[in-house]
Amino acid sequence: MAIDLEVLKSERDKLKDGLREVEGELRKLEAQLKVLRQREIQTKREIEAVSTLIDIKDSREPKPAESKVE
């Protein structure tokens, strides 16, 4: 029993359409991932900047005198 050529062509066309949809979704997800990575980098930079300010503030404040225990 031979497989009908038209059935095979139809199946191939359906698969190609499905592949195009998957590729479109993949491009959207990659774009979202890029945005999230940029937000991550920005947040890390902000954390580093605030940490630096904290370190500067700590270094400028006078340290309390250490009390001697007798």
mmCIF file of N, CA and C in Angstrom:
data_model
loop_
_atom_site.group_PDB
_atom_site.id
_atom_site.type_symbol
_atom_site.label_atom_id
_atom_site.label_comp_id
_atom_site.label_asym_id
_atom_site.label_seq_id
_atom_site.Cartn_x
_atom_site.Cartn_y
_atom_site.Cartn_z
ATOM 1 N N MET A 1 0.851 -1.178 0.000
ATOM 2 C CA MET A 1 0.000 0.000 0.000
ATOM 3 C C MET A 1 0.893 1.236 0.000
ATOM 4 N N ALA A 2 0.725 2.091 -0.978
ATOM 5 C CA ALA A 2 1.539 3.285 -1.128
ATOM 6 C C ALA A 2 0.920 4.440 -0.347
ATOM 7 N N ILE A 3 1.810 5.307 0.139
ATOM 8 C CA ILE A 3 1.353 6.497 0.853
ATOM 9 C C ILE A 3 1.048 7.568 -0.185
ATOM 10 N N ASP A 4 -0.089 8.194 -0.045
ATOM 11 C CA ASP A 4 -0.518 9.217 -0.997
ATOM 12 C C ASP A 4 0.405 10.425 -0.910
ATOM 13 N N LEU A 5 0.916 10.847 -2.033
ATOM 14 C CA LEU A 5 1.843 11.975 -2.111
ATOM 15 C C LEU A 5 1.201 13.263 -1.602
ATOM 16 N N GLU A 6 -0.048 13.462 -1.876
ATOM 17 C CA GLU A 6 -0.736 14.677 -1.437
ATOM 18 C C GLU A 6 -0.877 14.716 0.084
ATOM 19 N N VAL A 7 -1.073 13.559 0.694
ATOM 20 C CA VAL A 7 -1.171 13.498 2.152
ATOM 21 C C VAL A 7 0.181 13.891 2.764
ATOM 22 N N LEU A 8 1.249 13.374 2.182
ATOM 23 C CA LEU A 8 2.588 13.706 2.676
ATOM 24 C C LEU A 8 2.890 15.199 2.534
ATOM 25 N N LYS A 9 2.531 15.754 1.389
ATOM 26 C CA LYS A 9 2.762 17.185 1.167
ATOM 27 C C LYS A 9 1.945 18.033 2.141
ATOM 28 N N SER A 10 0.716 17.623 2.381
ATOM 29 C CA SER A 10 -0.149 18.348 3.316
ATOM 30 C C SER A 10 0.431 18.293 4.728
ATOM 31 N N GLU A 11 0.892 17.120 5.121
ATOM 32 C CA GLU A 11 1.497 16.958 6.444
ATOM 33 C C GLU A 11 2.753 17.824 6.570
ATOM 34 N N ARG A 12 3.567 17.835 5.521
ATOM 35 C CA ARG A 12 4.775 18.664 5.524
ATOM 36 C C ARG A 12 4.423 20.141 5.675
ATOM 37 N N ASP A 13 3.412 20.602 4.972
ATOM 38 C CA ASP A 13 3.010 22.004 5.056
ATOM 39 C C ASP A 13 2.511 22.358 6.459
ATOM 40 N N LYS A 14 1.765 21.439 7.086
ATOM 41 C CA LYS A 14 1.307 21.661 8.463
ATOM 42 C C LYS A 14 2.500 21.775 9.410
ATOM 43 N N LEU A 15 3.470 20.887 9.223
ATOM 44 C CA LEU A 15 4.661 20.920 10.077
ATOM 45 C C LEU A 15 5.445 22.216 9.889
ATOM 46 N N LYS A 16 5.559 22.672 8.659
ATOM 47 C CA LYS A 16 6.257 23.934 8.394
ATOM 48 C C LYS A 16 5.544 25.106 9.062
ATOM 49 N N ASP A 17 4.212 25.099 8.982
ATOM 50 C CA ASP A 17 3.439 26.152 9.644
ATOM 51 C C ASP A 17 3.663 26.115 11.153
ATOM 52 N N GLY A 18 3.644 24.918 11.716
ATOM 53 C CA GLY A 18 3.879 24.771 13.149
ATOM 54 C C GLY A 18 5.270 25.248 13.537
ATOM 55 N N LEU A 19 6.247 24.942 12.712
ATOM 56 C CA LEU A 19 7.617 25.390 12.966
ATOM 57 C C LEU A 19 7.714 26.910 12.938
ATOM 58 N N ARG A 20 7.048 27.541 11.997
ATOM 59 C CA ARG A 20 7.055 29.010 11.927
ATOM 60 C C ARG A 20 6.455 29.614 13.198
ATOM 61 N N GLU A 21 5.389 29.005 13.706
ATOM 62 C CA GLU A 21 4.775 29.492 14.949
ATOM 63 C C GLU A 21 5.732 29.350 16.120
ATOM 64 N N VAL A 22 6.391 28.203 16.207
ATOM 65 C CA VAL A 22 7.345 27.969 17.294
ATOM 66 C C VAL A 22 8.497 28.960 17.204
ATOM 67 N N GLU A 23 8.995 29.194 16.008
ATOM 68 C CA GLU A 23 10.102 30.146 15.829
ATOM 69 C C GLU A 23 9.680 31.561 16.217
ATOM 70 N N GLY A 24 8.436 31.922 15.901
ATOM 71 C CA GLY A 24 7.922 33.236 16.297
ATOM 72 C C GLY A 24 7.842 33.370 17.803
ATOM 73 N N GLU A 25 7.348 32.328 18.464
ATOM 74 C CA GLU A 25 7.281 32.341 19.928
ATOM 75 C C GLU A 25 8.679 32.420 20.534
ATOM 76 N N LEU A 26 9.620 31.701 19.927
ATOM 77 C CA LEU A 26 10.998 31.706 20.413
ATOM 78 C C LEU A 26 11.596 33.113 20.324
ATOM 79 N N ARG A 27 11.351 33.806 19.227
ATOM 80 C CA ARG A 27 11.865 35.178 19.092
ATOM 81 C C ARG A 27 11.276 36.098 20.156
ATOM 82 N N LYS A 28 9.991 35.930 20.440
ATOM 83 C CA LYS A 28 9.359 36.746 21.485
ATOM 84 C C LYS A 28 9.987 36.454 22.849
ATOM 85 N N LEU A 29 10.191 35.173 23.145
ATOM 86 C CA LEU A 29 10.790 34.794 24.430
ATOM 87 C C LEU A 29 12.230 35.297 24.545
ATOM 88 N N GLU A 30 12.963 35.238 23.454
ATOM 89 C CA GLU A 30 14.340 35.737 23.473
ATOM 90 C C GLU A 30 14.369 37.243 23.724
ATOM 91 N N ALA A 31 13.415 37.957 23.159
ATOM 92 C CA ALA A 31 13.332 39.401 23.399
ATOM 93 C C ALA A 31 12.999 39.679 24.864
ATOM 94 N N GLN A 32 12.080 38.907 25.437
ATOM 95 C CA GLN A 32 11.737 39.068 26.854
ATOM 96 C C GLN A 32 12.927 38.733 27.741
ATOM 97 N N LEU A 33 13.655 37.700 27.378
ATOM 98 C CA LEU A 33 14.842 37.317 28.140
ATOM 99 C C LEU A 33 15.880 38.429 28.118
ATOM 100 N N LYS A 34 16.054 39.056 26.980
ATOM 101 C CA LYS A 34 17.010 40.161 26.862
ATOM 102 C C LYS A 34 16.614 41.309 27.795
ATOM 103 N N VAL A 35 15.331 41.629 27.830
ATOM 104 C CA VAL A 35 14.850 42.696 28.716
ATOM 105 C C VAL A 35 15.109 42.331 30.175
ATOM 106 N N LEU A 36 14.820 41.088 30.538
ATOM 107 C CA LEU A 36 15.043 40.655 31.918
ATOM 108 C C LEU A 36 16.523 40.674 32.285
ATOM 109 N N ARG A 37 17.376 40.278 31.365
ATOM 110 C CA ARG A 37 18.818 40.322 31.635
ATOM 111 C C ARG A 37 19.293 41.756 31.828
ATOM 112 N N GLN A 38 18.765 42.674 31.029
ATOM 113 C CA GLN A 38 19.134 44.082 31.186
ATOM 114 C C GLN A 38 18.676 44.610 32.540
ATOM 115 N N ARG A 39 17.472 44.216 32.976
ATOM 116 C CA ARG A 39 16.978 44.624 34.297
ATOM 117 C C ARG A 39 17.856 44.043 35.397
ATOM 118 N N GLU A 40 18.276 42.802 35.218
ATOM 119 C CA GLU A 40 19.152 42.163 36.199
ATOM 120 C C GLU A 40 20.474 42.920 36.319
ATOM 121 N N ILE A 41 21.071 43.246 35.185
ATOM 122 C CA ILE A 41 22.339 43.982 35.188
ATOM 123 C C ILE A 41 22.161 45.340 35.848
ATOM 124 N N GLN A 42 21.083 46.037 35.525
ATOM 125 C CA GLN A 42 20.820 47.356 36.104
ATOM 126 C C GLN A 42 20.639 47.248 37.610
ATOM 127 N N THR A 43 19.896 46.244 38.062
ATOM 128 C CA THR A 43 19.677 46.063 39.501
ATOM 129 C C THR A 43 20.985 45.769 40.209
ATOM 130 N N LYS A 44 21.819 44.939 39.621
ATOM 131 C CA LYS A 44 23.129 44.637 40.223
ATOM 132 C C LYS A 44 23.984 45.904 40.315
ATOM 133 N N ARG A 45 23.942 46.738 39.294
ATOM 134 C CA ARG A 45 24.687 48.003 39.322
ATOM 135 C C ARG A 45 24.173 48.920 40.430
ATOM 136 N N GLU A 46 22.853 48.967 40.583
ATOM 137 C CA GLU A 46 22.275 49.798 41.638
ATOM 138 C C GLU A 46 22.671 49.280 43.015
ATOM 139 N N ILE A 47 22.660 47.973 43.192
ATOM 140 C CA ILE A 47 23.083 47.385 44.467
ATOM 141 C C ILE A 47 24.542 47.746 44.751
ATOM 142 N N GLU A 48 25.367 47.633 43.739
ATOM 143 C CA GLU A 48 26.783 47.967 43.913
ATOM 144 C C GLU A 48 26.961 49.445 44.272
ATOM 145 N N ALA A 49 26.202 50.320 43.629
ATOM 146 C CA ALA A 49 26.300 51.754 43.909
ATOM 147 C C ALA A 49 25.863 52.060 45.339
ATOM 148 N N VAL A 50 24.760 51.462 45.773
ATOM 149 C CA VAL A 50 24.273 51.697 47.134
ATOM 150 C C VAL A 50 25.265 51.120 48.145
ATOM 151 N N SER A 51 25.821 49.968 47.855
ATOM 152 C CA SER A 51 26.816 49.371 48.747
ATOM 153 C C SER A 51 28.040 50.264 48.877
ATOM 154 N N THR A 52 28.450 50.862 47.777
ATOM 155 C CA THR A 52 29.582 51.783 47.807
ATOM 156 C C THR A 52 29.265 52.994 48.674
ATOM 157 N N LEU A 53 28.058 53.535 48.535
ATOM 158 C CA LEU A 53 27.657 54.673 49.364
ATOM 159 C C LEU A 53 27.636 54.288 50.841
ATOM 160 N N ILE A 54 27.166 53.087 51.134
ATOM 161 C CA ILE A 54 27.153 52.617 52.523
ATOM 162 C C ILE A 54 28.573 52.513 53.052
ATOM 163 N N ASP A 55 29.472 51.965 52.253
ATOM 164 C CA ASP A 55 30.870 51.837 52.668
ATOM 165 C C ASP A 55 31.505 53.209 52.921
ATOM 166 N N ILE A 56 31.204 54.162 52.057
ATOM 167 C CA ILE A 56 31.750 55.522 52.225
ATOM 168 C C ILE A 56 31.207 56.128 53.500
ATOM 169 N N LYS A 57 29.908 56.010 53.711
ATOM 170 C CA LYS A 57 29.281 56.561 54.913
ATOM 171 C C LYS A 57 29.871 55.921 56.168
ATOM 172 N N ASP A 58 30.038 54.605 56.155
ATOM 173 C CA ASP A 58 30.617 53.906 57.303
ATOM 174 C C ASP A 58 32.044 54.370 57.590
ATOM 175 N N SER A 59 32.807 54.602 56.544
ATOM 176 C CA SER A 59 34.204 54.989 56.752
ATOM 177 C C SER A 59 34.332 56.424 57.259
ATOM 178 N N ARG A 60 33.344 57.264 57.018
ATOM 179 C CA ARG A 60 33.402 58.666 57.449
ATOM 180 C C ARG A 60 32.864 58.875 58.857
ATOM 181 N N GLU A 61 32.038 57.949 59.324
ATOM 182 C CA GLU A 61 31.474 58.113 60.671
ATOM 183 C C GLU A 61 32.527 57.763 61.708
ATOM 184 N N PRO A 62 32.565 58.558 62.770
ATOM 185 C CA PRO A 62 33.545 58.233 63.822
ATOM 186 C C PRO A 62 33.180 56.915 64.482
ATOM 187 N N LYS A 63 34.201 56.146 64.754
ATOM 188 C CA LYS A 63 34.001 54.856 65.406
ATOM 189 C C LYS A 63 33.858 55.081 66.905
ATOM 190 N N PRO A 64 32.932 54.407 67.560
ATOM 191 C CA PRO A 64 32.802 54.557 69.003
ATOM 192 C C PRO A 64 34.054 53.982 69.677
ATOM 193 N N ALA A 65 34.477 54.666 70.752
ATOM 194 C CA ALA A 65 35.671 54.224 71.486
ATOM 195 C C ALA A 65 35.387 52.875 72.105
ATOM 196 N N GLU A 66 36.368 52.021 71.985
ATOM 197 C CA GLU A 66 36.212 50.690 72.572
ATOM 198 C C GLU A 66 36.413 50.779 74.075
ATOM 199 N N SER A 67 35.492 50.233 74.823
ATOM 200 C CA SER A 67 35.604 50.286 76.279
ATOM 201 C C SER A 67 36.443 49.100 76.756
ATOM 202 N N LYS A 68 37.250 49.366 77.788
ATOM 203 C CA LYS A 68 38.083 48.315 78.340
ATOM 204 C C LYS A 68 37.307 47.606 79.431
ATOM 205 N N VAL A 69 37.394 46.324 79.411
ATOM 206 C CA VAL A 69 36.734 45.528 80.439
ATOM 207 C C VAL A 69 37.782 45.167 81.477
ATOM 208 N N GLU A 70 37.493 45.522 82.717
ATOM 209 C CA GLU A 70 38.456 45.237 83.787
ATOM 210 C C GLU A 70 38.008 44.152 84.677
#
